[in-house]
PDB file of C-alpha atoms in Angstrom:
ATOM      1  CA  MET A  48      13.222   2.793 -13.502  1.00  0.00           C
ATOM      2  CA  ARG A  49      15.888   5.751 -12.805  1.00  0.00           C
ATOM      3  CA  TYR A  50      14.459   9.128 -11.608  1.00  0.00           C
ATOM      4  CA  HIS A  51      14.333  10.780 -15.093  1.00  0.00           C
ATOM      5  CA  GLU A  52      12.222   7.828 -16.491  1.00  0.00           C
ATOM      6  CA  PHE A  53       9.202   9.045 -13.895  1.00  0.00           C
ATOM      7  CA  TYR A  54       6.729  11.936 -14.744  1.00  0.00           C
ATOM      8  CA  ILE A  55       4.082  13.788 -12.876  1.00  0.00           C
ATOM      9  CA  GLY A  56       0.817  12.269 -13.449  1.00  0.00           C
ATOM     10  CA  GLN A  57       2.210   8.901 -14.462  1.00  0.00           C
ATOM     11  CA  LEU A  58       0.018   5.971 -13.539  1.00  0.00           C
ATOM     12  CA  PHE A  59       0.641   2.150 -12.810  1.00  0.00           C
ATOM     13  CA  ARG A  60      -1.765  -0.401 -11.968  1.00  0.00           C
ATOM     14  CA  THR A  61      -0.753  -3.332  -9.788  1.00  0.00           C
ATOM     15  CA  LYS A  62      -1.676  -7.012 -10.088  1.00  0.00           C
ATOM     16  CA  SER A  63      -4.375  -8.232  -7.600  1.00  0.00           C
ATOM     17  CA  LEU A  64      -4.074 -10.062  -4.251  1.00  0.00           C
ATOM     18  CA  THR A  65      -6.595 -12.045  -2.410  1.00  0.00           C
ATOM     19  CA  LEU A  66      -6.450 -11.747   1.365  1.00  0.00           C
ATOM     20  CA  THR A  67      -7.280 -14.678   3.303  1.00  0.00           C
ATOM     21  CA  LYS A  68      -8.433 -14.946   7.094  1.00  0.00           C
ATOM     22  CA  GLU A  69      -5.244 -16.900   7.588  1.00  0.00           C
ATOM     23  CA  ASP A  70      -3.272 -14.084   5.997  1.00  0.00           C
ATOM     24  CA  ILE A  71      -4.880 -11.724   8.416  1.00  0.00           C
ATOM     25  CA  THR A  72      -4.549 -13.470  11.638  1.00  0.00           C
ATOM     26  CA  ARG A  73      -0.723 -14.707  10.709  1.00  0.00           C
ATOM     27  CA  PHE A  74      -0.112 -10.928  10.176  1.00  0.00           C
ATOM     28  CA  ALA A  75      -1.952  -9.772  13.196  1.00  0.00           C
ATOM     29  CA  THR A  76      -0.531 -12.408  15.744  1.00  0.00           C
ATOM     30  CA  GLU A  77       2.940 -11.288  14.986  1.00  0.00           C
ATOM     31  CA  PHE A  78       2.455  -7.424  14.126  1.00  0.00           C
ATOM     32  CA  ASP A  79      -1.226  -6.117  15.434  1.00  0.00           C
ATOM     33  CA  PRO A  80      -2.486  -8.390  18.000  1.00  0.00           C
ATOM     34  CA  GLN A  81      -5.976  -6.479  18.410  1.00  0.00           C
ATOM     35  CA  TYR A  82      -9.176  -8.536  18.820  1.00  0.00           C
ATOM     36  CA  MET A  83     -10.648  -7.107  15.469  1.00  0.00           C
ATOM     37  CA  HIS A  84      -7.843  -8.851  13.738  1.00  0.00           C
ATOM     38  CA  LEU A  85      -7.668 -12.059  15.776  1.00  0.00           C
ATOM     39  CA  ASP A  86     -11.041 -12.911  17.840  1.00  0.00           C
ATOM     40  CA  GLU A  87     -13.933 -13.748  15.529  1.00  0.00           C
ATOM     41  CA  ASP A  88     -16.653 -13.997  18.027  1.00  0.00           C
ATOM     42  CA  LYS A  89     -15.641 -10.498  19.514  1.00  0.00           C
ATOM     43  CA  ALA A  90     -15.024  -8.933  16.090  1.00  0.00           C
ATOM     44  CA  THR A  91     -18.501 -10.055  15.022  1.00  0.00           C
ATOM     45  CA  GLN A  92     -19.992  -8.435  17.838  1.00  0.00           C
ATOM     46  CA  GLY A  93     -18.165  -5.244  16.919  1.00  0.00           C
ATOM     47  CA  ARG A  94     -18.892  -2.402  14.224  1.00  0.00           C
ATOM     48  CA  PHE A  95     -17.196  -4.265  11.332  1.00  0.00           C
ATOM     49  CA  ASN A  96     -19.315  -7.647  11.732  1.00  0.00           C
ATOM     50  CA  GLY A  97     -16.099  -9.839  11.494  1.00  0.00           C
ATOM     51  CA  ILE A  98     -12.489 -10.191  11.301  1.00  0.00           C
ATOM     52  CA  ILE A  99     -10.499  -7.532   9.306  1.00  0.00           C
ATOM     53  CA  ALA A 100      -7.192  -7.058   8.194  1.00  0.00           C
ATOM     54  CA  SER A 101      -4.908  -4.574  10.020  1.00  0.00           C
ATOM     55  CA  GLY A 102      -4.466  -1.147   8.428  1.00  0.00           C
ATOM     56  CA  ILE A 103      -0.663  -1.832   8.527  1.00  0.00           C
ATOM     57  CA  GLN A 104      -1.097  -5.028   6.727  1.00  0.00           C
ATOM     58  CA  THR A 105      -3.163  -3.103   4.164  1.00  0.00           C
ATOM     59  CA  LEU A 106      -0.425  -0.501   3.832  1.00  0.00           C
ATOM     60  CA  ALA A 107       2.186  -3.518   3.575  1.00  0.00           C
ATOM     61  CA  ILE A 108       0.366  -5.192   0.634  1.00  0.00           C
ATOM     62  CA  SER A 109      -0.349  -1.817  -1.259  1.00  0.00           C
ATOM     63  CA  PHE A 110       3.565  -1.180  -1.075  1.00  0.00           C
ATOM     64  CA  LYS A 111       4.306  -5.058  -2.116  1.00  0.00           C
ATOM     65  CA  LEU A 112       2.163  -4.666  -4.979  1.00  0.00           C
ATOM     66  CA  TRP A 113       3.692  -1.579  -6.193  1.00  0.00           C
ATOM     67  CA  VAL A 114       7.103  -3.101  -5.706  1.00  0.00           C
ATOM     68  CA  GLU A 115       6.239  -6.058  -7.664  1.00  0.00           C
ATOM     69  CA  THR A 116       5.335  -4.173 -10.842  1.00  0.00           C
ATOM     70  CA  GLY A 117       9.094  -3.653 -11.090  1.00  0.00           C
ATOM     71  CA  SER A 118       9.117   0.053 -11.715  1.00  0.00           C
ATOM     72  CA  TYR A 119      11.660   0.502  -8.709  1.00  0.00           C
ATOM     73  CA  SER A 120      14.043  -2.276  -9.581  1.00  0.00           C
ATOM     74  CA  ASP A 121      17.555  -1.594  -8.351  1.00  0.00           C
ATOM     75  CA  ASP A 122      17.443   1.924  -8.792  1.00  0.00           C
ATOM     76  CA  VAL A 123      15.758   2.799  -5.533  1.00  0.00           C
ATOM     77  CA  ILE A 124      18.265   3.770  -2.977  1.00  0.00           C
ATOM     78  CA  ALA A 125      15.864   4.073   0.081  1.00  0.00           C
ATOM     79  CA  GLY A 126      12.546   5.201   1.175  1.00  0.00           C
ATOM     80  CA  THR A 127      12.503   8.850   2.660  1.00  0.00           C
ATOM     81  CA  ALA A 128       8.830   9.481   3.872  1.00  0.00           C
ATOM     82  CA  MET A 129       5.286   8.138   4.266  1.00  0.00           C
ATOM     83  CA  ASN A 130       2.674  10.703   4.567  1.00  0.00           C
ATOM     84  CA  ASN A 131      -1.089  11.161   4.562  1.00  0.00           C
ATOM     85  CA  ILE A 132      -1.881   7.530   5.450  1.00  0.00           C
ATOM     86  CA  ARG A 133      -5.221   6.990   5.443  1.00  0.00           C
ATOM     87  CA  PHE A 134      -7.306   3.518   6.277  1.00  0.00           C
ATOM     88  CA  ILE A 135     -10.632   4.356   4.290  1.00  0.00           C
ATOM     89  CA  LYS A 136     -12.643   1.128   4.624  1.00  0.00           C
ATOM     90  CA  PRO A 137     -11.963  -2.129   6.543  1.00  0.00           C
ATOM     91  CA  VAL A 138     -10.406  -5.206   4.437  1.00  0.00           C
ATOM     92  CA  TYR A 139     -12.220  -8.429   5.074  1.00  0.00           C
ATOM     93  CA  PRO A 140     -11.037 -12.001   4.352  1.00  0.00           C
ATOM     94  CA  GLY A 141     -11.626 -12.987   0.566  1.00  0.00           C
ATOM     95  CA  ASP A 142     -11.074  -9.221  -0.438  1.00  0.00           C
ATOM     96  CA  GLU A 143      -9.042  -9.002  -3.674  1.00  0.00           C
ATOM     97  CA  LEU A 144      -6.913  -5.694  -3.444  1.00  0.00           C
ATOM     98  CA  HIS A 145      -5.269  -4.072  -6.153  1.00  0.00           C
ATOM     99  CA  THR A 146      -3.309  -0.424  -6.130  1.00  0.00           C
ATOM    100  CA  ILE A 147      -3.195   2.218  -8.478  1.00  0.00           C
ATOM    101  CA  VAL A 148      -0.061   4.308  -8.037  1.00  0.00           C
ATOM    102  CA  GLU A 149       0.186   7.807  -9.393  1.00  0.00           C
ATOM    103  CA  VAL A 150       3.431   9.857  -9.568  1.00  0.00           C
ATOM    104  CA  THR A 151       2.674  13.103  -7.757  1.00  0.00           C
ATOM    105  CA  ALA A 152       5.926  14.958  -7.541  1.00  0.00           C
ATOM    106  CA  LEU A 153       9.634  14.811  -8.440  1.00  0.00           C
ATOM    107  CA  ARG A 154      12.452  16.579  -6.871  1.00  0.00           C
ATOM    108  CA  GLU A 155      15.959  16.510  -8.097  1.00  0.00           C
ATOM    109  CA  LYS A 156      18.875  16.273  -5.913  1.00  0.00           C
ATOM    110  CA  LEU A 157      22.503  17.155  -6.541  1.00  0.00           C
ATOM    111  CA  ASN A 158      24.148  13.953  -5.999  1.00  0.00           C
ATOM    112  CA  GLU A 159      22.871  11.980  -9.084  1.00  0.00           C
ATOM    113  CA  THR A 160      19.844  11.086  -7.301  1.00  0.00           C
ATOM    114  CA  GLY A 161      15.867  12.365  -7.160  1.00  0.00           C
ATOM    115  CA  ILE A 162      12.992  11.956  -4.891  1.00  0.00           C
ATOM    116  CA  VAL A 163      10.130  10.353  -6.395  1.00  0.00           C
ATOM    117  CA  THR A 164       6.812  10.726  -4.697  1.00  0.00           C
ATOM    118  CA  VAL A 165       3.610   8.539  -5.530  1.00  0.00           C
ATOM    119  CA  MET A 166       0.208   8.271  -4.118  1.00  0.00           C
ATOM    120  CA  LEU A 167      -0.695   4.627  -3.488  1.00  0.00           C
ATOM    121  CA  THR A 168      -4.390   4.169  -3.788  1.00  0.00           C
ATOM    122  CA  THR A 169      -5.751   0.704  -2.867  1.00  0.00           C
ATOM    123  CA  PHE A 170      -9.024  -0.665  -4.099  1.00  0.00           C
ATOM    124  CA  ASN A 171     -11.047  -4.017  -3.292  1.00  0.00           C
ATOM    125  CA  ASP A 172     -12.735  -6.252  -5.780  1.00  0.00           C
ATOM    126  CA  LYS A 173     -15.843  -4.053  -5.246  1.00  0.00           C
ATOM    127  CA  ASP A 174     -14.055  -0.818  -6.539  1.00  0.00           C
ATOM    128  CA  LYS A 175     -14.197   0.590  -3.081  1.00  0.00           C
ATOM    129  CA  LYS A 176     -11.209   2.451  -2.092  1.00  0.00           C
ATOM    130  CA  VAL A 177      -9.918   1.007   1.185  1.00  0.00           C
ATOM    131  CA  PHE A 178      -6.560   2.719   1.588  1.00  0.00           C
ATOM    132  CA  GLU A 179      -4.226   5.836   0.452  1.00  0.00           C
ATOM    133  CA  GLY A 180      -0.942   6.799   1.144  1.00  0.00           C
ATOM    134  CA  GLU A 181       1.822   9.063  -0.048  1.00  0.00           C
ATOM    135  CA  LEU A 182       5.198   7.379  -0.328  1.00  0.00           C
ATOM    136  CA  SER A 183       8.518   9.046  -1.230  1.00  0.00           C
ATOM    137  CA  VAL A 184      11.766   7.224  -2.326  1.00  0.00           C
ATOM    138  CA  LEU A 185      15.383   8.294  -3.256  1.00  0.00           C
ATOM    139  CA  VAL A 186      16.118   7.007  -6.670  1.00  0.00           C
ATOM    140  CA  ASN A 187      19.277   6.790  -9.024  1.00  0.00           C
ATOM    141  CA  LYS A 188      19.181   9.503 -11.770  1.00  0.00           C
TER     142      LYS A 188
END
């Protein structure tokens, strides 16, 4: 979508994605090698009672689900900011995630582009909010 096709308050709902234990450990091994993502015995003794996904993985999945709606297409030039990132609840193996995306701000630029800001809010299959974050991108007009 081009900049002028977005409007404040516009909502999008993504498809769902189920996270497996293998997904969690594969991501954590490469990008966030902490015990709560990799060591089941130690994680079970901790506050989460088992392996949980990295918050960075939850952010990445939320973004992936948003991109896969096709709303940005080739009109996106680049991301410009991520703000107010919140990891609200742990994500466990077997959780099915979906993201609600709301357009929260639009800022026109002079060079045939504009900044579109969206709030990504991700929920598990129990309708519990697990992640929230604001994303701004530069988009063609």
